[in-house]
mmCIF file of C-alpha atoms and ligand atoms in Angstrom:
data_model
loop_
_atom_site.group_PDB
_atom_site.id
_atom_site.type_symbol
_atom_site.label_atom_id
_atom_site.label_comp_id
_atom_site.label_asym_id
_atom_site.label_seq_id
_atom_site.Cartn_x
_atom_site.Cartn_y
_atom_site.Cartn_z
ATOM 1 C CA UNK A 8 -4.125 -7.883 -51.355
ATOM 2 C CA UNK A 9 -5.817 -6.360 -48.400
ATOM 3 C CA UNK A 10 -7.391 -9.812 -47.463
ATOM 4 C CA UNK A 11 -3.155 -10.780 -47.313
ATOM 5 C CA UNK A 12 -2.298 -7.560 -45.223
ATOM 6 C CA UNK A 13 -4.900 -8.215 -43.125
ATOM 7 C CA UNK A 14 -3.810 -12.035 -42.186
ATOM 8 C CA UNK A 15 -0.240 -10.652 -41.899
ATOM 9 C CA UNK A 16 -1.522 -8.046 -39.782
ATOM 10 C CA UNK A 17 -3.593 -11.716 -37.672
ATOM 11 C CA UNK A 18 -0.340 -13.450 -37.343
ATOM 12 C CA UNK A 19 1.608 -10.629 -36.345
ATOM 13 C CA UNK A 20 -0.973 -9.842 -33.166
ATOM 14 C CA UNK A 21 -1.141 -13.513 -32.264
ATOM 15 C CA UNK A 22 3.137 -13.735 -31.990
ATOM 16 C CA UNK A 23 3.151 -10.895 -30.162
ATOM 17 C CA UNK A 24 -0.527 -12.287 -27.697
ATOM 18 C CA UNK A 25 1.336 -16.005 -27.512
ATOM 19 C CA UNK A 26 4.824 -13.708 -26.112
ATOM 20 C CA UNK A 27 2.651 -11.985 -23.602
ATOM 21 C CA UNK A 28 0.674 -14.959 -22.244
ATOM 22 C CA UNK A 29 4.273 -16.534 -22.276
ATOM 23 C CA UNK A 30 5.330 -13.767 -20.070
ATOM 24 C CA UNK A 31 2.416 -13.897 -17.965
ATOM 25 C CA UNK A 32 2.637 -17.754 -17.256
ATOM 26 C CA UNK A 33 6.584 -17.583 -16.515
ATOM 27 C CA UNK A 34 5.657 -14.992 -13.475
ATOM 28 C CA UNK A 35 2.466 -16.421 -12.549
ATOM 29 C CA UNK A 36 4.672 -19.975 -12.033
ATOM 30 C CA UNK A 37 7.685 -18.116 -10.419
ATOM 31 C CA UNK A 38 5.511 -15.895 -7.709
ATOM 32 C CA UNK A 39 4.493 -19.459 -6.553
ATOM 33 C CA UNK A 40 7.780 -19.871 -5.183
ATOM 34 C CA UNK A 41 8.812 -16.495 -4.596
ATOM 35 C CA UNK A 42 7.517 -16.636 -0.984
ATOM 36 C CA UNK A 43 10.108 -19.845 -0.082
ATOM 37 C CA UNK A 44 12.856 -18.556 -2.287
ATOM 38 C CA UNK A 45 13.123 -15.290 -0.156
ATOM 39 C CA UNK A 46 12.194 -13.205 -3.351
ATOM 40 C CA UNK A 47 9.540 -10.800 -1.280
ATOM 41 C CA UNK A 48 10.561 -8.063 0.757
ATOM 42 C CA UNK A 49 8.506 -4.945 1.748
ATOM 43 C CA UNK A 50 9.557 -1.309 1.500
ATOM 44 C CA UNK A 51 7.697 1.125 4.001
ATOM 45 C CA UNK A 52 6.855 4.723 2.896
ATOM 46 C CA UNK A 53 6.462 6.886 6.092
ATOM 47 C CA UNK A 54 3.056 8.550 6.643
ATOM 48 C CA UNK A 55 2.913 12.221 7.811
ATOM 49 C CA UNK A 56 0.989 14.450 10.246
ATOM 50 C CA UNK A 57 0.385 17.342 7.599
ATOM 51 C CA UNK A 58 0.688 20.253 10.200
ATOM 52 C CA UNK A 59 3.431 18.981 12.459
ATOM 53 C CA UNK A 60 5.205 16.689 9.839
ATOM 54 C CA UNK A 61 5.786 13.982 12.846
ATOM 55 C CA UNK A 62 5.494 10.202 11.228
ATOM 56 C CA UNK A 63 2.555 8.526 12.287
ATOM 57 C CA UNK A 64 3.230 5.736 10.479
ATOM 58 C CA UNK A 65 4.278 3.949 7.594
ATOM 59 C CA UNK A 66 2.614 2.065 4.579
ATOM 60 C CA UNK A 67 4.044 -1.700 3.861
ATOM 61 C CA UNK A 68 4.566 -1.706 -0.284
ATOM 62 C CA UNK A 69 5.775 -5.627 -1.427
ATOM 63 C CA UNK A 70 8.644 -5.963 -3.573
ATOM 64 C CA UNK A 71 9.656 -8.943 -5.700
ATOM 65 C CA UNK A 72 13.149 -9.659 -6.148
ATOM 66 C CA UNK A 73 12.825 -11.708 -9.593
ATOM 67 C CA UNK A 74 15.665 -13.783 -10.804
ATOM 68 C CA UNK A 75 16.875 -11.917 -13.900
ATOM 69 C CA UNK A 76 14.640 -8.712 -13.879
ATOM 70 C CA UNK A 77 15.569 -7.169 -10.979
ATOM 71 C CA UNK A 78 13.330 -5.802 -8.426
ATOM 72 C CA UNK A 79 9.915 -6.052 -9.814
ATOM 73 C CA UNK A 80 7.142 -3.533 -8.719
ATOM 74 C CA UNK A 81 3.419 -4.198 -7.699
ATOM 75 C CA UNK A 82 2.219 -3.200 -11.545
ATOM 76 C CA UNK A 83 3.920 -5.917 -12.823
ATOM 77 C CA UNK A 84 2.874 -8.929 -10.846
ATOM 78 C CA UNK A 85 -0.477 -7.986 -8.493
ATOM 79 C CA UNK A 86 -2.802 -8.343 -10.728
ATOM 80 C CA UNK A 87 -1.742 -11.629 -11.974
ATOM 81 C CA UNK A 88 -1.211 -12.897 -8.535
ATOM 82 C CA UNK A 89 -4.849 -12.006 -8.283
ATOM 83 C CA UNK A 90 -6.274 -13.681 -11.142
ATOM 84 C CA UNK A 91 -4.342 -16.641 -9.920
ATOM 85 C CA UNK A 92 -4.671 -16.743 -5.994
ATOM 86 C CA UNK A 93 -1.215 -16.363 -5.306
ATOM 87 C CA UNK A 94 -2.644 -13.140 -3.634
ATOM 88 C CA UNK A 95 -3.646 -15.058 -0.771
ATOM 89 C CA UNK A 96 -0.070 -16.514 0.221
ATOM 90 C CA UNK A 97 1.631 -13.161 -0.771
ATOM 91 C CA UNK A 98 -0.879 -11.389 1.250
ATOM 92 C CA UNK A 99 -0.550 -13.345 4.060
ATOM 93 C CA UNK A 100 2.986 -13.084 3.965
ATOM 94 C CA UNK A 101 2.773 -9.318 3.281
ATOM 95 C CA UNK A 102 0.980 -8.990 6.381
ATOM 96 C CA UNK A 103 2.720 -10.962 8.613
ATOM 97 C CA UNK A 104 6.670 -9.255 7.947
ATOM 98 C CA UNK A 105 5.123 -5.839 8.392
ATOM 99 C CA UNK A 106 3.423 -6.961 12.159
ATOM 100 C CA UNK A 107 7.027 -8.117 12.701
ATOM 101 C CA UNK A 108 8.663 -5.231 11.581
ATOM 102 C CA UNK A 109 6.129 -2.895 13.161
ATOM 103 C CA UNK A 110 6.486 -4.753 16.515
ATOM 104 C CA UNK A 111 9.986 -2.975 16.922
ATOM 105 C CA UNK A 112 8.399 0.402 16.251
ATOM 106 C CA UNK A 113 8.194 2.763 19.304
ATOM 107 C CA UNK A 114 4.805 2.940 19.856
ATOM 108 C CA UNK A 115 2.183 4.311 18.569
ATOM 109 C CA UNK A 116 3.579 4.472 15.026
ATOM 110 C CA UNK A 117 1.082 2.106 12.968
ATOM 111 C CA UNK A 118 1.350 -0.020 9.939
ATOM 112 C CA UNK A 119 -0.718 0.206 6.700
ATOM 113 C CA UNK A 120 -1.189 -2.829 4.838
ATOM 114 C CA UNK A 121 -2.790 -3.259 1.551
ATOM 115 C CA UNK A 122 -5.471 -6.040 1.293
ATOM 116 C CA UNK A 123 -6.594 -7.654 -2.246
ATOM 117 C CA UNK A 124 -10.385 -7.839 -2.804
ATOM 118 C CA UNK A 125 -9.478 -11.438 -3.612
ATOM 119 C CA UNK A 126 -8.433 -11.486 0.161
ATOM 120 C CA UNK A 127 -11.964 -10.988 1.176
ATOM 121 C CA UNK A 128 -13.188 -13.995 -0.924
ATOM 122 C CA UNK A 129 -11.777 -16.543 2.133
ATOM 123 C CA UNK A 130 -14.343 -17.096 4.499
ATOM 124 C CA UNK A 131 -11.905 -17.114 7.442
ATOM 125 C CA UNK A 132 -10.128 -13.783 6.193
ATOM 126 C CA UNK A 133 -10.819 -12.753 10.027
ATOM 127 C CA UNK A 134 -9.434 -15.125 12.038
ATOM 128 C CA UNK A 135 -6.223 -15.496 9.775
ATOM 129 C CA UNK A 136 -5.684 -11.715 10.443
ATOM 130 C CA UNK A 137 -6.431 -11.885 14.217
ATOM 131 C CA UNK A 138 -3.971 -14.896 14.453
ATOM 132 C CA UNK A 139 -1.017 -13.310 13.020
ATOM 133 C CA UNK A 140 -1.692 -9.852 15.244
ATOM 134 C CA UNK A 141 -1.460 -12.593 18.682
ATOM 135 C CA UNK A 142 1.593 -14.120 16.552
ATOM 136 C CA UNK A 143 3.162 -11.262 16.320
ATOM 137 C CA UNK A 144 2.561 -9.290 19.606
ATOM 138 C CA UNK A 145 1.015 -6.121 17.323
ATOM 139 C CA UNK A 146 -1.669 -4.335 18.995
ATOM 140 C CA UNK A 147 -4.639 -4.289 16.431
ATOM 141 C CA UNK A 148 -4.711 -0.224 17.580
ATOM 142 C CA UNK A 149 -1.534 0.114 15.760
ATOM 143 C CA UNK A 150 -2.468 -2.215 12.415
ATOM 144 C CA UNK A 151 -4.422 -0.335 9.499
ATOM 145 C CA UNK A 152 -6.257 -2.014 6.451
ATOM 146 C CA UNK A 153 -6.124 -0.321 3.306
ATOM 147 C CA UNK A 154 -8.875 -1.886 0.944
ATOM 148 C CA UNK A 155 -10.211 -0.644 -2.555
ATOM 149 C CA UNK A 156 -13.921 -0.034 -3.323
ATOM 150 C CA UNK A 157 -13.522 -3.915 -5.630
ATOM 151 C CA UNK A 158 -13.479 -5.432 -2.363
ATOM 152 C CA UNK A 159 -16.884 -4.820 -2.178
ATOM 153 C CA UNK A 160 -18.556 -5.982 -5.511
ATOM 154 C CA UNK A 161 -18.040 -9.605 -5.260
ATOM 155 C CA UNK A 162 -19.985 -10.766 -2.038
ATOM 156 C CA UNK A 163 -21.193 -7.357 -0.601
ATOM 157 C CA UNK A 164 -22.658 -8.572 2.378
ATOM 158 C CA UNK A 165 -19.829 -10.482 3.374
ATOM 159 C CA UNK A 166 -17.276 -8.228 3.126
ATOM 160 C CA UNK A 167 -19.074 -5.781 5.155
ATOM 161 C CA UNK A 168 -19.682 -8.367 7.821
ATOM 162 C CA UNK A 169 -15.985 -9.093 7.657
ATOM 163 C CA UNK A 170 -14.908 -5.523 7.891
ATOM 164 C CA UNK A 171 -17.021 -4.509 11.414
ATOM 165 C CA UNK A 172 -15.388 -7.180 13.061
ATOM 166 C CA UNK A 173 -12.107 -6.558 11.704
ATOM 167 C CA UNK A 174 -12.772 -2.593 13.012
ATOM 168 C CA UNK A 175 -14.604 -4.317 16.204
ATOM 169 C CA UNK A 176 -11.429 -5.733 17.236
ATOM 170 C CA UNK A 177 -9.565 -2.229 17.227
ATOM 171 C CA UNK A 178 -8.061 -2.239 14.061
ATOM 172 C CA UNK A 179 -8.175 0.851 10.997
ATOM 173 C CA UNK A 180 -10.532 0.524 7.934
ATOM 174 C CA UNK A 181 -8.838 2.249 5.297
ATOM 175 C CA UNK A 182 -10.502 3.175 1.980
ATOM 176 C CA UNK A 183 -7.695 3.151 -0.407
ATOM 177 C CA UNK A 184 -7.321 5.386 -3.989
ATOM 178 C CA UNK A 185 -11.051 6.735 -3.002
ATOM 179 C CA UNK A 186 -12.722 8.289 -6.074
ATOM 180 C CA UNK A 187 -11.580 6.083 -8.449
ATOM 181 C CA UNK A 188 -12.456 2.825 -9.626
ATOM 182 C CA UNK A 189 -15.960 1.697 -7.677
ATOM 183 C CA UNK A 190 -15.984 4.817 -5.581
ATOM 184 C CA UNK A 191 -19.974 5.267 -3.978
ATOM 185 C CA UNK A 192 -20.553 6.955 -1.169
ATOM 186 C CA UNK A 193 -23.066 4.808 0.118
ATOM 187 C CA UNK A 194 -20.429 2.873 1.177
ATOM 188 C CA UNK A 195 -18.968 5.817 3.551
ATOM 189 C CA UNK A 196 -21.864 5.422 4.982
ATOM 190 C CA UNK A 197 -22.154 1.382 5.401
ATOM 191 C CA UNK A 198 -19.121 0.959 6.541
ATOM 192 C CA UNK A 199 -16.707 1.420 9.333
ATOM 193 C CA UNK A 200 -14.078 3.403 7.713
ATOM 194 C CA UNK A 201 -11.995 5.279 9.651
ATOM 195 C CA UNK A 202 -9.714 6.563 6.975
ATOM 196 C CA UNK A 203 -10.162 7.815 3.383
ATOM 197 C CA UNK A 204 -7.187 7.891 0.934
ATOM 198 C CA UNK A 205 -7.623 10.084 -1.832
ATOM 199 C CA UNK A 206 -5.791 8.878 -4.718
ATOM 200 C CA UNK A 207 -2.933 9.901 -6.737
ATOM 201 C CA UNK A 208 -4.351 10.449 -9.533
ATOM 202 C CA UNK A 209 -6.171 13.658 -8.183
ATOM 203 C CA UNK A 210 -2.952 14.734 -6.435
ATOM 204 C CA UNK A 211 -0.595 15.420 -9.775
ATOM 205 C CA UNK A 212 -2.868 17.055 -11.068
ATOM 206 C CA UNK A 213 -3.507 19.492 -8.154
ATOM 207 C CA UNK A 214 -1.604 22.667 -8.979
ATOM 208 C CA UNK A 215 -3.102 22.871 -12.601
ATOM 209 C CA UNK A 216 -6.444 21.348 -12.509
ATOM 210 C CA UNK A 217 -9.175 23.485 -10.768
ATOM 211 C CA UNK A 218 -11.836 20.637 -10.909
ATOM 212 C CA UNK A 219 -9.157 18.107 -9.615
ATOM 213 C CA UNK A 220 -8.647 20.490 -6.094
ATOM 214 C CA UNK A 221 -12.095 20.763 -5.900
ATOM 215 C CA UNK A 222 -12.942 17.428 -5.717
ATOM 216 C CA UNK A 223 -10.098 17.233 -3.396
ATOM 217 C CA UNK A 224 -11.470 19.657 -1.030
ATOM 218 C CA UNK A 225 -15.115 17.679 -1.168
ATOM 219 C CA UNK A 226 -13.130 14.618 -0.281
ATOM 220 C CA UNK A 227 -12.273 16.330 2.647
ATOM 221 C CA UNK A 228 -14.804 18.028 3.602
ATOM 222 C CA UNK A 229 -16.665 14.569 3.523
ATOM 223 C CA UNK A 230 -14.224 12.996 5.414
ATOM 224 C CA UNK A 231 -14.627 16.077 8.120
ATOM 225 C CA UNK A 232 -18.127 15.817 8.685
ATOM 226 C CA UNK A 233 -18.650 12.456 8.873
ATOM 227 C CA UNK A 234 -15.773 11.977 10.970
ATOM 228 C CA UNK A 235 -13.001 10.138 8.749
ATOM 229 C CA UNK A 236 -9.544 10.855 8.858
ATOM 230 C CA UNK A 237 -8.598 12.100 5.391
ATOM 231 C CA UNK A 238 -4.942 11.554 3.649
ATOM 232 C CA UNK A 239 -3.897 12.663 0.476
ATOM 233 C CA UNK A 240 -1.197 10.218 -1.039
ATOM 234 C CA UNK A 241 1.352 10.636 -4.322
ATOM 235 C CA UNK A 242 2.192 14.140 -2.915
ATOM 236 C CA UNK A 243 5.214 14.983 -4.969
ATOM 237 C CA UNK A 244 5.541 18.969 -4.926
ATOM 238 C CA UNK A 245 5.531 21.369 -1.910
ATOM 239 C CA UNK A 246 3.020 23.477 -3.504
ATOM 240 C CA UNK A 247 0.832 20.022 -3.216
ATOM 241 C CA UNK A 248 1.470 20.048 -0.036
ATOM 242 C CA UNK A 249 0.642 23.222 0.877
ATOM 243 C CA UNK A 250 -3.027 23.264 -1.010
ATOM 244 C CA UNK A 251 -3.956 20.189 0.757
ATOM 245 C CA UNK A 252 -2.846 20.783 4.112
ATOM 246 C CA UNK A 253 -4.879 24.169 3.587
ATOM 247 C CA UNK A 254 -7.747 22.477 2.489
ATOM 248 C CA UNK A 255 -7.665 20.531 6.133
ATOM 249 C CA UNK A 256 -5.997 17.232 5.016
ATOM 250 C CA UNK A 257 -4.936 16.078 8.129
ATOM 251 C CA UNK A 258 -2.230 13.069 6.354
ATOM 252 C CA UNK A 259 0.127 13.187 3.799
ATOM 253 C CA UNK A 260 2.381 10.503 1.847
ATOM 254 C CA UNK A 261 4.023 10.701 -1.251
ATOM 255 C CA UNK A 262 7.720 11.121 -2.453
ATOM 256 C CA UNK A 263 8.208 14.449 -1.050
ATOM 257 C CA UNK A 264 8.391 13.304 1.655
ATOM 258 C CA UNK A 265 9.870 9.941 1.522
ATOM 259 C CA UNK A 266 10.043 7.229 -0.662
ATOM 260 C CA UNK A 267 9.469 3.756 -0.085
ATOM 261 C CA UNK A 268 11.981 2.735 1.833
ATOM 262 C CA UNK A 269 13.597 -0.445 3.601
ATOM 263 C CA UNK A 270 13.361 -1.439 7.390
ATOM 264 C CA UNK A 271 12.567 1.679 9.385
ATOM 265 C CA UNK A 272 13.685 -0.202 12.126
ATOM 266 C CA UNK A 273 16.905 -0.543 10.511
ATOM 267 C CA UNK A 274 17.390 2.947 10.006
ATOM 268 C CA UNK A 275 16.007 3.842 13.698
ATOM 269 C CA UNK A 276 18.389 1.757 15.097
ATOM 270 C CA UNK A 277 21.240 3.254 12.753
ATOM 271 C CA UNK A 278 20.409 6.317 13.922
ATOM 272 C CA UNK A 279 20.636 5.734 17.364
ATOM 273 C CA UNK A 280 24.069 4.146 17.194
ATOM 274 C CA UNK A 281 25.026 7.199 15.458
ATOM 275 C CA UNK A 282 23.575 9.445 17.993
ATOM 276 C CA UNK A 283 25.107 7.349 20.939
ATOM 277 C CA UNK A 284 28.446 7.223 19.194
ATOM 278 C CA UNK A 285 28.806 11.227 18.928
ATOM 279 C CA UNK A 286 27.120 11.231 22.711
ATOM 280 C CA UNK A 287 30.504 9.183 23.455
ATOM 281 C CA UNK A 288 33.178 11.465 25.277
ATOM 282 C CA UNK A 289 35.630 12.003 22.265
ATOM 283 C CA UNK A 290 39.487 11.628 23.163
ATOM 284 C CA UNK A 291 40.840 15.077 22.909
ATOM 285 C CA UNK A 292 42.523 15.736 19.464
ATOM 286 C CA UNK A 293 46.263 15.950 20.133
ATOM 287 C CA UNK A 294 48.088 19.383 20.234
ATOM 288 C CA UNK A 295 50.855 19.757 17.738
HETATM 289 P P1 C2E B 189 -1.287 2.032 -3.209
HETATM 290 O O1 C2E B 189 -1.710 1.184 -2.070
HETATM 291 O O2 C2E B 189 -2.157 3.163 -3.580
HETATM 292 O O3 C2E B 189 0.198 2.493 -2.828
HETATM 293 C C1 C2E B 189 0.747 3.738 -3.169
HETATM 294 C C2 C2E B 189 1.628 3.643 -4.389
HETATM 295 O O4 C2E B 189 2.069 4.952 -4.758
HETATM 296 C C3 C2E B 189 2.907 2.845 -4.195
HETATM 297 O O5 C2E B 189 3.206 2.213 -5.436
HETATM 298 C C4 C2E B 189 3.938 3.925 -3.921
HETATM 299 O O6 C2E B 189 5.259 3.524 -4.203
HETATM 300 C C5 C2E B 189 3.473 4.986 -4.872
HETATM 301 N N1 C2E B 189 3.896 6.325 -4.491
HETATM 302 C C6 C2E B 189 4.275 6.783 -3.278
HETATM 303 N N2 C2E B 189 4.531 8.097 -3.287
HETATM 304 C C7 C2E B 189 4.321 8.513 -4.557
HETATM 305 C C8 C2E B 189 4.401 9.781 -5.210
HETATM 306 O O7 C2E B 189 4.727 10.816 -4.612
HETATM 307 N N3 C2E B 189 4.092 9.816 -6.535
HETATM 308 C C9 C2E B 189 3.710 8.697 -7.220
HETATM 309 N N4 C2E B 189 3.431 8.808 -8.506
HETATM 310 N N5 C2E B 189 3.615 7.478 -6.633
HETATM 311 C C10 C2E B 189 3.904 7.392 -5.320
HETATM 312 P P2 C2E B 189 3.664 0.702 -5.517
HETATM 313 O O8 C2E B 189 4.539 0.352 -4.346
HETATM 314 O O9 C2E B 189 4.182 0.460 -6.878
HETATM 315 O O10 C2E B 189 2.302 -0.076 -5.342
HETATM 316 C C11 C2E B 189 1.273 0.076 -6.276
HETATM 317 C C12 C2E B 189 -0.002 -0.571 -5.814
HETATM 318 O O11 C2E B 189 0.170 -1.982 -5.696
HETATM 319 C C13 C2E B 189 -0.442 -0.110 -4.424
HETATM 320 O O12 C2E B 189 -1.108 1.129 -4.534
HETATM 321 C C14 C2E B 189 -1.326 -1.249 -4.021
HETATM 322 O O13 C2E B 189 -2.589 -1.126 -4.606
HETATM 323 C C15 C2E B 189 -0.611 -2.434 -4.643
HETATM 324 N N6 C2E B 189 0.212 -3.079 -3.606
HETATM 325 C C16 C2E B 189 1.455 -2.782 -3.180
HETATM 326 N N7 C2E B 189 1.866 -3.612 -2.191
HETATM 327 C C17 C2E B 189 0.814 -4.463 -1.999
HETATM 328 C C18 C2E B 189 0.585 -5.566 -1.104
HETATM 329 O O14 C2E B 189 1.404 -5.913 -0.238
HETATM 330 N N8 C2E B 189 -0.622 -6.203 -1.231
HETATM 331 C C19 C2E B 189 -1.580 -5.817 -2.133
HETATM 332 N N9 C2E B 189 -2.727 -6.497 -2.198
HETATM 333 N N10 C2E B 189 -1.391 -4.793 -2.964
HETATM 334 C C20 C2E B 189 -0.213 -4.117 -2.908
HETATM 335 MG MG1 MG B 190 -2.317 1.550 -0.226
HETATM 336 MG MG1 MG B 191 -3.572 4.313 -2.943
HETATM 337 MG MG1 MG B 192 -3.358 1.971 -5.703
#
């Protein structure tokens, strides 16, 4: 009897494994023809100076419009593109829209752009980023990498190599969601990183969690003394806010405030056809 549960139980599992893998193969096949169906688009989440509140830049997030589900997030579709090298066109795609958009930008605001560890397996990762920067007109001052600690435990030595030049020719090393995942600090040291992004994760739980804001505060004290710009990212709450802006973050980003967003550019120029139109000389109202 419990040998028959027990199968029903097997056969259950494996219906419900063969639907997921099902699921899995449908978007791995459809992201391969996402880019030339026009299913990407980015959003851009603004970046904030945490004691003046001016944007200093904004973060390019990709979106998948998929046929029948809606918009589709990053959770639902990176890590498959990963394990099947779709990253590599998505990436480059990523990359390339947010140089274009950012071109429009007054300057300096900068772009932030998210880079796969699989990325860093192509041995001419370099040169495909430096072409699209002369494609695109964007001054490598104004691009910023964000890479996660993974990037470095496939082909160490390599990456690193890849990563001074990329910081050689002028553009920001970002260390993305630092102290999770592969988090060492031998590789603060190793590296050129000019940024550190301490993740989300440690940010919710900020108000409550007295071990959580004190690893926040060493993140930034780190980040101080050896001369890295610190953000803190996923800040929701003004109270966040507050403790990490007194703690000497010097970024913020998060949903307070702004969410990822569509076309800044769009929404600049909006805004100055709005501003031009209530410059205009109005025609008096009429007496009556
Ligand atoms: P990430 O690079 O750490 O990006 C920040 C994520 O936090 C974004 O999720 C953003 O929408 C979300 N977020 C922003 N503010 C808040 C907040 O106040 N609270 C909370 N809870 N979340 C907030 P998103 O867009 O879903 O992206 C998730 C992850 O997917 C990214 O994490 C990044 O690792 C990856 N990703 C997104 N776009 C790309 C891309 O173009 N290329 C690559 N390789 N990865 C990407
Ligand atoms: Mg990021
Ligand atoms: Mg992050
Ligand atoms: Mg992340």
């Amino acid at each position: 009897r419990a040998k028959h549960a027990g199968r029903g139980k097997a056969c259950f599992f494996d219906a419900e494994m063969d639907a997921s893998i099902k699921a899995r193969r449908e978007i791995e096949n459809e992201l391969r023809h996402a880019i030339t169906r026009n299913q990407l688009y980015v959003h851009y989440q603004p970046i904030l100076d945490s004691v003046s509140s001016a944007i200093s830049g904004y973060e390019a997030l990709m979106r998948w419009n998929r046929p029948g589900h809606g918009t589709s997030e990053p959770s639902v579709f990176i890590t498959i593109a990963e394990e099947s090298g779709t990253i590599i066109q998505l990436g480059e795609w990523v990359l390339r829209e947010a140089c274009i958009e950012a071109s429009r930008w007054p300057e300096p605001l900068s772009i932030a752009v998210n880079v796969s560890p699989v990325q860093f397996m192509l041995p001419n990762l370099y040169d495909r980023i430096a072409s699209i920067l002369q494609e695109t007109g964007l001054a490598p001052e104004r691009l910023e990498l964000e890479i996660t600690e993974a990037a470095f435990v496939r082909d160490r030595k390599a990456t690193i190599s890849t990563l001074m030049r990329l910081h050689e020719l002028g553009i920001r090393i970002v260390m993305d969601d630092f102290g999770t995942g592969f988090s060492s600090l031998s590789n603060l040291r190793a590296l050129p990183f000019d940024k550190i992004k301490v993740d989300r994760s440690f940010t919710g739980i900020l108000e409550h969690d007295p071990a959580a804001r004190s690893i926040v505060r060493a993140i930034i004290g780190l980040g101080h003394s050896l001369g890295i710009q610190v953000v803190t990212e996923g800040v929701e709450t003004e109270l966040q806010r507050q403790i990490v802006t007194n703690e000497g973050c010097q970024q913020i980003q998060g949903l307070l405030l702004g969410k990822p967003d569509i076309e800044p550019s769009v929404k600049m120029a909006a805004r100055e056809s709005y501003l031009a139109a209530r410059a205009e000389p109005r025609t008096p109202a009429q007496p009556h």
